[in-house]
Tab-separated table of C-alpha atoms in Angstrom:
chain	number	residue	atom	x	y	z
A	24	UNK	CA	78.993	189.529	99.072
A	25	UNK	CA	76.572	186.841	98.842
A	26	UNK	CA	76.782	185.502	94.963
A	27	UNK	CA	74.913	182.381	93.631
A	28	UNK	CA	74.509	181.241	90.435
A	29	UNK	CA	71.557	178.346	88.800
A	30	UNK	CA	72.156	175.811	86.164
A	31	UNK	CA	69.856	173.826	84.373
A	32	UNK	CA	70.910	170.072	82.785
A	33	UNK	CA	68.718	167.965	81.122
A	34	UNK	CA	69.230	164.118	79.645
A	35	UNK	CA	66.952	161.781	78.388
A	36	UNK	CA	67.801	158.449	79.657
A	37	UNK	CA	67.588	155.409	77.539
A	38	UNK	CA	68.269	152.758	80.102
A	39	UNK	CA	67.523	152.638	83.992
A	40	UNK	CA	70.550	154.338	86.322
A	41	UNK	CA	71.829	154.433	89.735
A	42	UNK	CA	73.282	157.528	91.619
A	43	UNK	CA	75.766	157.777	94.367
A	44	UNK	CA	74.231	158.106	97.768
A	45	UNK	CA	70.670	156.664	96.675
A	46	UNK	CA	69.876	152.796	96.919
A	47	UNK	CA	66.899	152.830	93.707
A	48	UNK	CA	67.407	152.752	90.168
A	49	UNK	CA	65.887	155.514	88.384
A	50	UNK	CA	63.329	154.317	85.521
A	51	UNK	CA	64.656	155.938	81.637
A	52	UNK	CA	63.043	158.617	80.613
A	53	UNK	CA	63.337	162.473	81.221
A	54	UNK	CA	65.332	164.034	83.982
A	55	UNK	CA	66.260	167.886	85.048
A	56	UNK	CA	68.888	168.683	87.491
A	57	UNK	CA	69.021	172.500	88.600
A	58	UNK	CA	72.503	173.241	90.250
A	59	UNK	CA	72.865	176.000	93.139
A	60	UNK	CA	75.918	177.528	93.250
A	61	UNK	CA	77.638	180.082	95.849
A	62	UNK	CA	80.621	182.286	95.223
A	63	UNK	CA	83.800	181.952	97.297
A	64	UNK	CA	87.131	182.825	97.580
A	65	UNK	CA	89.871	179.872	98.002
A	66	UNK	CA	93.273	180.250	97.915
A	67	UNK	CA	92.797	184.229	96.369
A	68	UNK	CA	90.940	182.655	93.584
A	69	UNK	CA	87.035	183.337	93.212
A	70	UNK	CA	85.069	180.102	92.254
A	71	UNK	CA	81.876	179.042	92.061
A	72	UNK	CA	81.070	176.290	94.737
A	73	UNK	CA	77.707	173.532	94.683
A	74	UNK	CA	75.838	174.062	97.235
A	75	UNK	CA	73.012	171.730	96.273
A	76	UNK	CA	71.063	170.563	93.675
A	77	UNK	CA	67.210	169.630	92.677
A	78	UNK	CA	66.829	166.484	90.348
A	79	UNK	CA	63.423	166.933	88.046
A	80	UNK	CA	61.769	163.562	86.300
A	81	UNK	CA	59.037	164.440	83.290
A	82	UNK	CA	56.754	162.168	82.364
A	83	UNK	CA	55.886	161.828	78.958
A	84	UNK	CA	52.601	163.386	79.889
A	85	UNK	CA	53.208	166.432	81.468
A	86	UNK	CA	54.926	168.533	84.077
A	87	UNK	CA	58.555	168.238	85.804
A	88	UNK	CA	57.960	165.980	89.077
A	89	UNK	CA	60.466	167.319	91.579
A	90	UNK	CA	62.239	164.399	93.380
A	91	UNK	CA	63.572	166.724	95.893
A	92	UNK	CA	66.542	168.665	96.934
A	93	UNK	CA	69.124	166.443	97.321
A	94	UNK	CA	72.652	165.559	97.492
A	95	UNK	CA	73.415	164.812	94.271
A	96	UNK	CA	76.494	165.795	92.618
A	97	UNK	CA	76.462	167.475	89.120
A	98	UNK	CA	79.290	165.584	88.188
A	99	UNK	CA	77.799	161.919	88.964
A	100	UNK	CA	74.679	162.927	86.770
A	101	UNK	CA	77.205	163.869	84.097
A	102	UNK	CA	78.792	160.195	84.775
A	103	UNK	CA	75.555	158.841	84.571
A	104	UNK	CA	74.354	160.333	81.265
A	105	UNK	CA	77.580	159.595	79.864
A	106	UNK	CA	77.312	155.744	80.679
A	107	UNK	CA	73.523	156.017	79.191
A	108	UNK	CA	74.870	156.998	76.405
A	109	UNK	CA	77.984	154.597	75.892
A	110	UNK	CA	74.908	151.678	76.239
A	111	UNK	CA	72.846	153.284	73.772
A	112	UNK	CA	76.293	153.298	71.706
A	113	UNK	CA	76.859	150.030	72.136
A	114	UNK	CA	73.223	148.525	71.773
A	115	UNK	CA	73.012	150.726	68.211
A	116	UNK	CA	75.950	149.410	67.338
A	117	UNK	CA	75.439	145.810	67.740
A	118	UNK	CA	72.203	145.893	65.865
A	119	UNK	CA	73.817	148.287	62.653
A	120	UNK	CA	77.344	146.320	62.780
A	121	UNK	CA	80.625	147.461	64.272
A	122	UNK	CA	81.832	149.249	61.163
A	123	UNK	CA	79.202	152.098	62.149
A	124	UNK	CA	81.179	153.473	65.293
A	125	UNK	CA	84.369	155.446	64.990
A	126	UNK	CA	88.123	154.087	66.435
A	127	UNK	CA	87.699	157.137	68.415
A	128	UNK	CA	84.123	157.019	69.890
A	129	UNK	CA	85.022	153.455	70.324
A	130	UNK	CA	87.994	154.372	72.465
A	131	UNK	CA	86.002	157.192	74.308
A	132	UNK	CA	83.672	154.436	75.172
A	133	UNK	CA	85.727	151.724	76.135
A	134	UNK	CA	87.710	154.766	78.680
A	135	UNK	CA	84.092	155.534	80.068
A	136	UNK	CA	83.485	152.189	80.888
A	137	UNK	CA	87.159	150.596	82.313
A	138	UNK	CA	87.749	154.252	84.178
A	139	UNK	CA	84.892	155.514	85.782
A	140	UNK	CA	84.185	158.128	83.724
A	141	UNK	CA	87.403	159.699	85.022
A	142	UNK	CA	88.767	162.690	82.949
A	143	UNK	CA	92.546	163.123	82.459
């Protein structure tokens, strides 16, 4: 049995970002990744596997631009989008004062930044 399943993500970027496996910066601005994934069987466990992905830029005035099918994981776009967004933290912060940010969104910041956007 031949299973696959497609995701959709989508972040706006606020600040230029790198991915693993790709020497450019990508510009801010829109992006789209859609995620293949195949059903399998490890260890007596079904699962849902990547397979591969297709990362989507839209410009403000029109269309999705496919960049292509590509190797890039879900899980560094997440890491990427999540470091966007501990900038835009921090650069909203510093203009509106420190008081504005939480102890805990600081902390969930401060563990994005000093861990690699591991999860524990």
């Amino acid at each position: 049995m031949n299973t696959t399943r497609t995701t959709h993500k989508t972040y706006a970027f606020t600040h230029p970002f790198s991915l693993d496996g790709y020497a450019q910066r990508f510009l801010p601005g829109l992006y789209s990744i859609e995620i293949e994934e195949a059903l399998s069987s490890r260890r007596g466990r079904l699962d849902f596997r990547w397979v591969k992905s297709r990362l989507y830029f839209t410009p403000k005035s029109g269309a999705p631009i496919e960049i292509g099918v590509c190797g890039i994981d879900p899980d560094d776009f997440d890491r990427a989008a999540l470091q966007d967004g501990a900038r835009y933290l921090k650069d909203h912060c510093a203009v509106r004062g420190r008081s504005k940010i939480s102890p805990f969104d600081r902390l969930a910041i401060e563990r994005s930044e000093n861990e690699g956007m591991s999860v524990k």
